[in-house]
Amino acid sequence: QIKESATLTRDVLEQHFSDLKGTLKKLLDERLLSLLQEVDVIEQESIKPLDECQKLIEHGVSTADDLLREGESAVDGDVGLQNEKLCNFTKKALHIQLDSLPEVPSLVDVPCLSAQLDDCLLTILKNQIFRHGTVASRPPVQLEEFVEKPGGILVRWCKVDDDFVPQDYRLQYRKSTASHFEDVYVGSETEFMVLHIDPNVEYQFRVCARGDGRQEWSPWSVPQLGCTTLVPHEWTTGLEGYSLSSRRNIALRNDSQSCGVLYSKAPTYFCGQTLTFRQTVGQPDRRDSLGVCVEQHNGCDSLQRDKAVCISTNGAVFVNGKEMTNQLPAVTSGSTVTFDMEVVQLGPCSNEGGNFKLRVTISSNNREVVFDWVLDQCCGSLYFGCSFSHPGWKVLVF
């Protein structure tokens, strides 16, 4: 574990600083290009009037030189042509202003470029770089417990640093054969039910935390392996009134007029486990039901019958078809309904018959009812089921 975590830490540090160097070089190159472009703009804008002034002066000098040569020619020419040339020379000289020059910018107005570079940047960067990154050997949170669930694992973690005040936790997992972790939960709870877990396959988990008022996450906990040997709960396929998800753990009551009880694919609920339903609500009906039963009865349209216990969407609890006086709150969207059962045996029990009692706890919206369910046969496993009269209900089971 020490060698593996040390190797992983080295890899993370090397990759991080490699990325950092690349980013810094890119930023410095971009800043250099920006400054060079700024020099080009100042140079072009400042030299333009001086270039124009130079052109005017050169043009005036050239004109004066041409006029001077023409005057010399007029003086040196024949007497017959001299008067005509002198006349032309005089007219040109009167129209050319040789005593004026364009305004030349004052020396103080002419830009003189220079680069202003603050050496304190290196000092600031040096101090920041030397404080960047830490190596921790004691993460403030660690994984505490894995609880097998049908097609899932309930993961619990705890704080191990008394001085650390957590704000959020972050749980990740991956198959043992995978190379990358992925987020599965971020929040303030200290446990999370990870679904879509393949049975008898090892998964690796790790957790970290974010301190109160902080943005950065703490170091990861020691990775631990978890798995489940329990097959996932699945709804049975083929019932006309219900549509199922790809993993068949979510059932949606559709618009079909057909009604009936949607059962589990197999009797996968065992005493000692917790069976959980999470639902999105539709229009309630007094015949609606969520619960467990000993066997499937395809002719019934509700679990409010013999050899079954259930809760209606209005909160009524039924045992073997009879409504109890105790009632739970009505089922709401996003809430969970849980069933817990333990065996309390009365009298001889055999495959041929006998008194068999299960202590049942049904919980909904932070309230629960507890009662004994007496059966005439031993039941090692039970079916679960649901029935809804109106469309829009959606139930996840785990």
mmCIF file of N, CA, C and O in Angstrom, residues 149-217:
data_model
loop_
_atom_site.group_PDB
_atom_site.id
_atom_site.type_symbol
_atom_site.label_atom_id
_atom_site.label_comp_id
_atom_site.label_asym_id
_atom_site.label_seq_id
_atom_site.Cartn_x
_atom_site.Cartn_y
_atom_site.Cartn_z
ATOM 1 N N LYS A 149 -25.727 -5.160 -0.976
ATOM 2 C CA LYS A 149 -27.121 -4.982 -1.341
ATOM 3 C C LYS A 149 -27.358 -5.680 -2.669
ATOM 4 O O LYS A 149 -26.418 -5.911 -3.432
ATOM 5 N N PRO A 150 -28.603 -6.041 -2.970
ATOM 6 C CA PRO A 150 -28.877 -6.661 -4.276
ATOM 7 C C PRO A 150 -28.520 -5.715 -5.420
ATOM 8 O O PRO A 150 -29.144 -4.672 -5.585
ATOM 9 N N GLY A 151 -27.496 -6.066 -6.166
ATOM 10 C CA GLY A 151 -27.081 -5.229 -7.283
ATOM 11 C C GLY A 151 -26.471 -3.907 -6.860
ATOM 12 O O GLY A 151 -26.396 -2.975 -7.659
ATOM 13 N N GLY A 152 -25.990 -3.813 -5.625
ATOM 14 C CA GLY A 152 -25.422 -2.558 -5.154
ATOM 15 C C GLY A 152 -24.591 -2.755 -3.900
ATOM 16 O O GLY A 152 -24.545 -3.841 -3.309
ATOM 17 N N ILE A 153 -23.933 -1.688 -3.481
ATOM 18 C CA ILE A 153 -23.129 -1.688 -2.264
ATOM 19 C C ILE A 153 -23.409 -0.392 -1.509
ATOM 20 O O ILE A 153 -23.320 0.697 -2.081
ATOM 21 N N LEU A 154 -23.768 -0.513 -0.239
ATOM 22 C CA LEU A 154 -23.911 0.654 0.626
ATOM 23 C C LEU A 154 -22.534 0.962 1.206
ATOM 24 O O LEU A 154 -21.962 0.156 1.944
ATOM 25 N N VAL A 155 -21.984 2.129 0.835
ATOM 26 C CA VAL A 155 -20.637 2.519 1.258
ATOM 27 C C VAL A 155 -20.756 3.554 2.362
ATOM 28 O O VAL A 155 -21.467 4.549 2.232
ATOM 29 N N ARG A 156 -20.050 3.309 3.480
ATOM 30 C CA ARG A 156 -20.015 4.258 4.598
ATOM 31 C C ARG A 156 -18.577 4.711 4.820
ATOM 32 O O ARG A 156 -17.643 3.935 4.640
ATOM 33 N N TRP A 157 -18.422 5.968 5.237
ATOM 34 C CA TRP A 157 -17.095 6.504 5.532
ATOM 35 C C TRP A 157 -17.181 7.364 6.788
ATOM 36 O O TRP A 157 -18.270 7.715 7.262
ATOM 37 N N CYS A 158 -16.030 7.706 7.342
ATOM 38 C CA CYS A 158 -16.013 8.466 8.588
ATOM 39 C C CYS A 158 -14.821 9.418 8.608
ATOM 40 O O CYS A 158 -13.833 9.224 7.895
ATOM 41 N N LYS A 159 -14.915 10.434 9.446
ATOM 42 C CA LYS A 159 -13.835 11.398 9.627
ATOM 43 C C LYS A 159 -12.837 10.830 10.644
ATOM 44 O O LYS A 159 -13.234 10.315 11.692
ATOM 45 N N VAL A 160 -11.551 10.908 10.334
ATOM 46 C CA VAL A 160 -10.522 10.388 11.239
ATOM 47 C C VAL A 160 -9.627 11.499 11.787
ATOM 48 O O VAL A 160 -8.754 11.241 12.612
ATOM 49 N N ASP A 161 -9.834 12.727 11.320
ATOM 50 C CA ASP A 161 -9.079 13.871 11.808
ATOM 51 C C ASP A 161 -10.022 14.753 12.622
ATOM 52 O O ASP A 161 -10.938 15.366 12.086
ATOM 53 N N ASP A 162 -9.799 14.792 13.943
ATOM 54 C CA ASP A 162 -10.711 15.535 14.822
ATOM 55 C C ASP A 162 -10.709 17.032 14.534
ATOM 56 O O ASP A 162 -11.712 17.718 14.797
ATOM 57 N N ASP A 163 -9.605 17.552 14.000
ATOM 58 C CA ASP A 163 -9.510 18.988 13.753
ATOM 59 C C ASP A 163 -10.108 19.393 12.402
ATOM 60 O O ASP A 163 -10.232 20.577 12.113
ATOM 61 N N PHE A 164 -10.457 18.413 11.589
ATOM 62 C CA PHE A 164 -10.977 18.698 10.249
ATOM 63 C C PHE A 164 -12.495 18.885 10.317
ATOM 64 O O PHE A 164 -13.209 18.046 10.878
ATOM 65 N N VAL A 165 -12.979 20.005 9.739
ATOM 66 C CA VAL A 165 -14.420 20.282 9.702
ATOM 67 C C VAL A 165 -14.897 20.112 8.264
ATOM 68 O O VAL A 165 -14.662 20.974 7.415
ATOM 69 N N PRO A 166 -15.555 18.991 7.943
ATOM 70 C CA PRO A 166 -15.939 18.735 6.546
ATOM 71 C C PRO A 166 -17.166 19.536 6.134
ATOM 72 O O PRO A 166 -18.067 19.788 6.926
ATOM 73 N N GLN A 167 -17.166 19.922 4.869
ATOM 74 C CA GLN A 167 -18.335 20.566 4.263
ATOM 75 C C GLN A 167 -19.013 19.621 3.286
ATOM 76 O O GLN A 167 -20.237 19.503 3.277
ATOM 77 N N ASP A 168 -18.211 18.947 2.459
ATOM 78 C CA ASP A 168 -18.733 17.996 1.478
ATOM 79 C C ASP A 168 -17.800 16.799 1.403
ATOM 80 O O ASP A 168 -16.608 16.899 1.716
ATOM 81 N N TYR A 169 -18.374 15.683 0.959
ATOM 82 C CA TYR A 169 -17.585 14.482 0.698
ATOM 83 C C TYR A 169 -17.700 14.145 -0.791
ATOM 84 O O TYR A 169 -18.673 14.511 -1.456
ATOM 85 N N ARG A 170 -16.705 13.434 -1.282
ATOM 86 C CA ARG A 170 -16.681 13.037 -2.688
ATOM 87 C C ARG A 170 -16.267 11.570 -2.767
ATOM 88 O O ARG A 170 -15.160 11.209 -2.368
ATOM 89 N N LEU A 171 -17.180 10.737 -3.259
ATOM 90 C CA LEU A 171 -16.934 9.302 -3.368
ATOM 91 C C LEU A 171 -16.717 8.927 -4.819
ATOM 92 O O LEU A 171 -17.477 9.345 -5.691
ATOM 93 N N GLN A 172 -15.676 8.128 -5.068
ATOM 94 C CA GLN A 172 -15.386 7.634 -6.416
ATOM 95 C C GLN A 172 -15.259 6.114 -6.388
ATOM 96 O O GLN A 172 -14.940 5.524 -5.352
ATOM 97 N N TYR A 173 -15.487 5.507 -7.559
ATOM 98 C CA TYR A 173 -15.305 4.055 -7.658
ATOM 99 C C TYR A 173 -14.886 3.689 -9.073
ATOM 100 O O TYR A 173 -14.966 4.483 -10.006
ATOM 101 N N ARG A 174 -14.409 2.466 -9.204
ATOM 102 C CA ARG A 174 -14.059 1.921 -10.516
ATOM 103 C C ARG A 174 -14.008 0.410 -10.392
ATOM 104 O O ARG A 174 -13.786 -0.138 -9.309
ATOM 105 N N LYS A 175 -14.248 -0.266 -11.507
ATOM 106 C CA LYS A 175 -14.003 -1.702 -11.538
ATOM 107 C C LYS A 175 -12.513 -1.951 -11.376
ATOM 108 O O LYS A 175 -11.685 -1.132 -11.783
ATOM 109 N N SER A 176 -12.160 -3.075 -10.771
ATOM 110 C CA SER A 176 -10.745 -3.359 -10.539
ATOM 111 C C SER A 176 -9.964 -3.431 -11.835
ATOM 112 O O SER A 176 -8.749 -3.200 -11.859
ATOM 113 N N THR A 177 -10.653 -3.724 -12.938
ATOM 114 C CA THR A 177 -9.976 -3.818 -14.239
ATOM 115 C C THR A 177 -9.892 -2.472 -14.951
ATOM 116 O O THR A 177 -9.220 -2.361 -15.968
ATOM 117 N N ALA A 178 -10.584 -1.445 -14.430
ATOM 118 C CA ALA A 178 -10.603 -0.133 -15.080
ATOM 119 C C ALA A 178 -9.391 0.683 -14.650
ATOM 120 O O ALA A 178 -8.784 0.430 -13.604
ATOM 121 N N SER A 179 -9.052 1.685 -15.455
ATOM 122 C CA SER A 179 -7.873 2.501 -15.167
ATOM 123 C C SER A 179 -8.216 3.820 -14.498
ATOM 124 O O SER A 179 -7.346 4.433 -13.876
ATOM 125 N N HIS A 180 -9.471 4.278 -14.607
ATOM 126 C CA HIS A 180 -9.827 5.585 -14.073
ATOM 127 C C HIS A 180 -11.000 5.476 -13.098
ATOM 128 O O HIS A 180 -11.940 4.713 -13.311
ATOM 129 N N PHE A 181 -10.922 6.283 -12.023
ATOM 130 C CA PHE A 181 -12.039 6.415 -11.094
ATOM 131 C C PHE A 181 -13.068 7.380 -11.683
ATOM 132 O O PHE A 181 -12.735 8.245 -12.492
ATOM 133 N N GLU A 182 -14.313 7.247 -11.237
ATOM 134 C CA GLU A 182 -15.352 8.194 -11.633
ATOM 135 C C GLU A 182 -16.179 8.572 -10.408
ATOM 136 O O GLU A 182 -16.364 7.771 -9.482
ATOM 137 N N ASP A 183 -16.645 9.827 -10.392
ATOM 138 C CA ASP A 183 -17.468 10.305 -9.284
ATOM 139 C C ASP A 183 -18.789 9.551 -9.254
ATOM 140 O O ASP A 183 -19.424 9.334 -10.287
ATOM 141 N N VAL A 184 -19.188 9.164 -8.040
ATOM 142 C CA VAL A 184 -20.492 8.529 -7.889
ATOM 143 C C VAL A 184 -21.349 9.278 -6.877
ATOM 144 O O VAL A 184 -22.567 9.171 -6.876
ATOM 145 N N TYR A 185 -20.713 10.120 -6.031
ATOM 146 C CA TYR A 185 -21.479 10.897 -5.051
ATOM 147 C C TYR A 185 -20.667 12.099 -4.606
ATOM 148 O O TYR A 185 -19.460 11.985 -4.349
ATOM 149 N N VAL A 186 -21.321 13.257 -4.515
ATOM 150 C CA VAL A 186 -20.761 14.458 -3.896
ATOM 151 C C VAL A 186 -21.858 15.058 -3.028
ATOM 152 O O VAL A 186 -22.950 15.370 -3.523
ATOM 153 N N GLY A 187 -21.601 15.204 -1.725
ATOM 154 C CA GLY A 187 -22.615 15.736 -0.825
ATOM 155 C C GLY A 187 -22.153 15.680 0.611
ATOM 156 O O GLY A 187 -20.995 15.369 0.905
ATOM 157 N N SER A 188 -23.065 15.958 1.517
ATOM 158 C CA SER A 188 -22.719 16.076 2.932
ATOM 159 C C SER A 188 -22.959 14.797 3.734
ATOM 160 O O SER A 188 -22.591 14.723 4.913
ATOM 161 N N GLU A 189 -23.587 13.773 3.113
ATOM 162 C CA GLU A 189 -23.858 12.535 3.837
ATOM 163 C C GLU A 189 -22.579 11.706 4.002
ATOM 164 O O GLU A 189 -21.605 11.876 3.259
ATOM 165 N N THR A 190 -22.593 10.800 4.971
ATOM 166 C CA THR A 190 -21.439 9.932 5.215
ATOM 167 C C THR A 190 -21.702 8.494 4.766
ATOM 168 O O THR A 190 -21.013 7.564 5.200
ATOM 169 N N GLU A 191 -22.698 8.305 3.927
ATOM 170 C CA GLU A 191 -22.945 7.003 3.312
ATOM 171 C C GLU A 191 -23.671 7.206 1.998
ATOM 172 O O GLU A 191 -24.340 8.227 1.783
ATOM 173 N N PHE A 192 -23.512 6.227 1.111
ATOM 174 C CA PHE A 192 -24.181 6.323 -0.189
ATOM 175 C C PHE A 192 -24.388 4.928 -0.740
ATOM 176 O O PHE A 192 -23.507 4.065 -0.645
ATOM 177 N N MET A 193 -25.580 4.722 -1.320
ATOM 178 C CA MET A 193 -25.917 3.454 -1.939
ATOM 179 C C MET A 193 -25.487 3.493 -3.399
ATOM 180 O O MET A 193 -26.053 4.229 -4.210
ATOM 181 N N VAL A 194 -24.446 2.727 -3.745
ATOM 182 C CA VAL A 194 -23.937 2.678 -5.113
ATOM 183 C C VAL A 194 -24.676 1.564 -5.849
ATOM 184 O O VAL A 194 -24.550 0.383 -5.504
ATOM 185 N N LEU A 195 -25.453 1.933 -6.856
ATOM 186 C CA LEU A 195 -26.237 0.961 -7.614
ATOM 187 C C LEU A 195 -25.502 0.545 -8.887
ATOM 188 O O LEU A 195 -24.402 1.010 -9.175
ATOM 189 N N HIS A 196 -26.136 -0.323 -9.647
ATOM 190 C CA HIS A 196 -25.595 -0.825 -10.918
ATOM 191 C C HIS A 196 -24.247 -1.530 -10.701
ATOM 192 O O HIS A 196 -23.317 -1.385 -11.491
ATOM 193 N N ILE A 197 -24.160 -2.276 -9.603
ATOM 194 C CA ILE A 197 -22.961 -3.052 -9.292
ATOM 195 C C ILE A 197 -23.177 -4.493 -9.760
ATOM 196 O O ILE A 197 -24.177 -5.130 -9.395
ATOM 197 N N ASP A 198 -22.256 -4.986 -10.570
ATOM 198 C CA ASP A 198 -22.362 -6.370 -11.032
ATOM 199 C C ASP A 198 -22.006 -7.325 -9.896
ATOM 200 O O ASP A 198 -21.003 -7.114 -9.189
ATOM 201 N N PRO A 199 -22.794 -8.380 -9.684
ATOM 202 C CA PRO A 199 -22.497 -9.324 -8.602
ATOM 203 C C PRO A 199 -21.166 -10.035 -8.825
ATOM 204 O O PRO A 199 -20.756 -10.301 -9.962
ATOM 205 N N ASN A 200 -20.483 -10.298 -7.696
ATOM 206 C CA ASN A 200 -19.236 -11.070 -7.685
ATOM 207 C C ASN A 200 -18.126 -10.427 -8.512
ATOM 208 O O ASN A 200 -17.254 -11.111 -9.049
ATOM 209 N N VAL A 201 -18.171 -9.118 -8.631
ATOM 210 C CA VAL A 201 -17.119 -8.357 -9.309
ATOM 211 C C VAL A 201 -16.563 -7.349 -8.311
ATOM 212 O O VAL A 201 -17.322 -6.641 -7.647
ATOM 213 N N GLU A 202 -15.248 -7.281 -8.195
ATOM 214 C CA GLU A 202 -14.635 -6.366 -7.235
ATOM 215 C C GLU A 202 -14.584 -4.943 -7.801
ATOM 216 O O GLU A 202 -14.235 -4.735 -8.964
ATOM 217 N N TYR A 203 -14.935 -3.999 -6.959
ATOM 218 C CA TYR A 203 -14.850 -2.576 -7.273
ATOM 219 C C TYR A 203 -13.946 -1.899 -6.245
ATOM 220 O O TYR A 203 -13.905 -2.299 -5.078
ATOM 221 N N GLN A 204 -13.229 -0.886 -6.698
ATOM 222 C CA GLN A 204 -12.351 -0.134 -5.813
ATOM 223 C C GLN A 204 -12.996 1.213 -5.502
ATOM 224 O O GLN A 204 -13.504 1.897 -6.392
ATOM 225 N N PHE A 205 -12.975 1.584 -4.230
ATOM 226 C CA PHE A 205 -13.610 2.822 -3.780
ATOM 227 C C PHE A 205 -12.581 3.705 -3.082
ATOM 228 O O PHE A 205 -11.622 3.217 -2.478
ATOM 229 N N ARG A 206 -12.805 5.019 -3.146
ATOM 230 C CA ARG A 206 -12.018 5.979 -2.379
ATOM 231 C C ARG A 206 -12.872 7.205 -2.106
ATOM 232 O O ARG A 206 -13.825 7.485 -2.849
ATOM 233 N N VAL A 207 -12.549 7.922 -1.040
ATOM 234 C CA VAL A 207 -13.337 9.079 -0.648
ATOM 235 C C VAL A 207 -12.395 10.197 -0.214
ATOM 236 O O VAL A 207 -11.288 9.938 0.279
ATOM 237 N N CYS A 208 -12.822 11.437 -0.434
ATOM 238 C CA CYS A 208 -12.089 12.594 0.068
ATOM 239 C C CYS A 208 -13.117 13.597 0.578
ATOM 240 O O CYS A 208 -14.328 13.378 0.484
ATOM 241 N N ALA A 209 -12.638 14.706 1.132
ATOM 242 C CA ALA A 209 -13.544 15.697 1.714
ATOM 243 C C ALA A 209 -13.045 17.090 1.394
ATOM 244 O O ALA A 209 -11.885 17.296 1.051
ATOM 245 N N ARG A 210 -13.954 18.045 1.528
ATOM 246 C CA ARG A 210 -13.618 19.456 1.350
ATOM 247 C C ARG A 210 -13.926 20.164 2.657
ATOM 248 O O ARG A 210 -15.026 20.059 3.189
ATOM 249 N N GLY A 211 -12.919 20.872 3.196
ATOM 250 C CA GLY A 211 -13.094 21.555 4.462
ATOM 251 C C GLY A 211 -14.086 22.698 4.368
ATOM 252 O O GLY A 211 -14.359 23.238 3.294
ATOM 253 N N ASP A 212 -14.623 23.082 5.500
ATOM 254 C CA ASP A 212 -15.619 24.140 5.555
ATOM 255 C C ASP A 212 -15.035 25.444 5.015
ATOM 256 O O ASP A 212 -14.006 25.929 5.486
ATOM 257 N N GLY A 213 -15.685 26.012 3.993
ATOM 258 C CA GLY A 213 -15.236 27.259 3.395
ATOM 259 C C GLY A 213 -14.080 27.125 2.430
ATOM 260 O O GLY A 213 -13.561 28.130 1.934
ATOM 261 N N ARG A 214 -13.672 25.901 2.125
ATOM 262 C CA ARG A 214 -12.540 25.694 1.222
ATOM 263 C C ARG A 214 -13.040 25.237 -0.150
ATOM 264 O O ARG A 214 -14.135 24.700 -0.296
ATOM 265 N N GLN A 215 -12.179 25.430 -1.163
ATOM 266 C CA GLN A 215 -12.507 25.008 -2.514
ATOM 267 C C GLN A 215 -11.805 23.714 -2.908
ATOM 268 O O GLN A 215 -12.316 22.929 -3.693
ATOM 269 N N GLU A 216 -10.610 23.501 -2.359
ATOM 270 C CA GLU A 216 -9.834 22.336 -2.760
ATOM 271 C C GLU A 216 -10.266 21.107 -1.951
ATOM 272 O O GLU A 216 -10.723 21.213 -0.816
ATOM 273 N N TRP A 217 -10.082 19.937 -2.574
ATOM 274 C CA TRP A 217 -10.415 18.668 -1.917
ATOM 275 C C TRP A 217 -9.204 18.154 -1.145
ATOM 276 O O TRP A 217 -8.060 18.428 -1.490
#
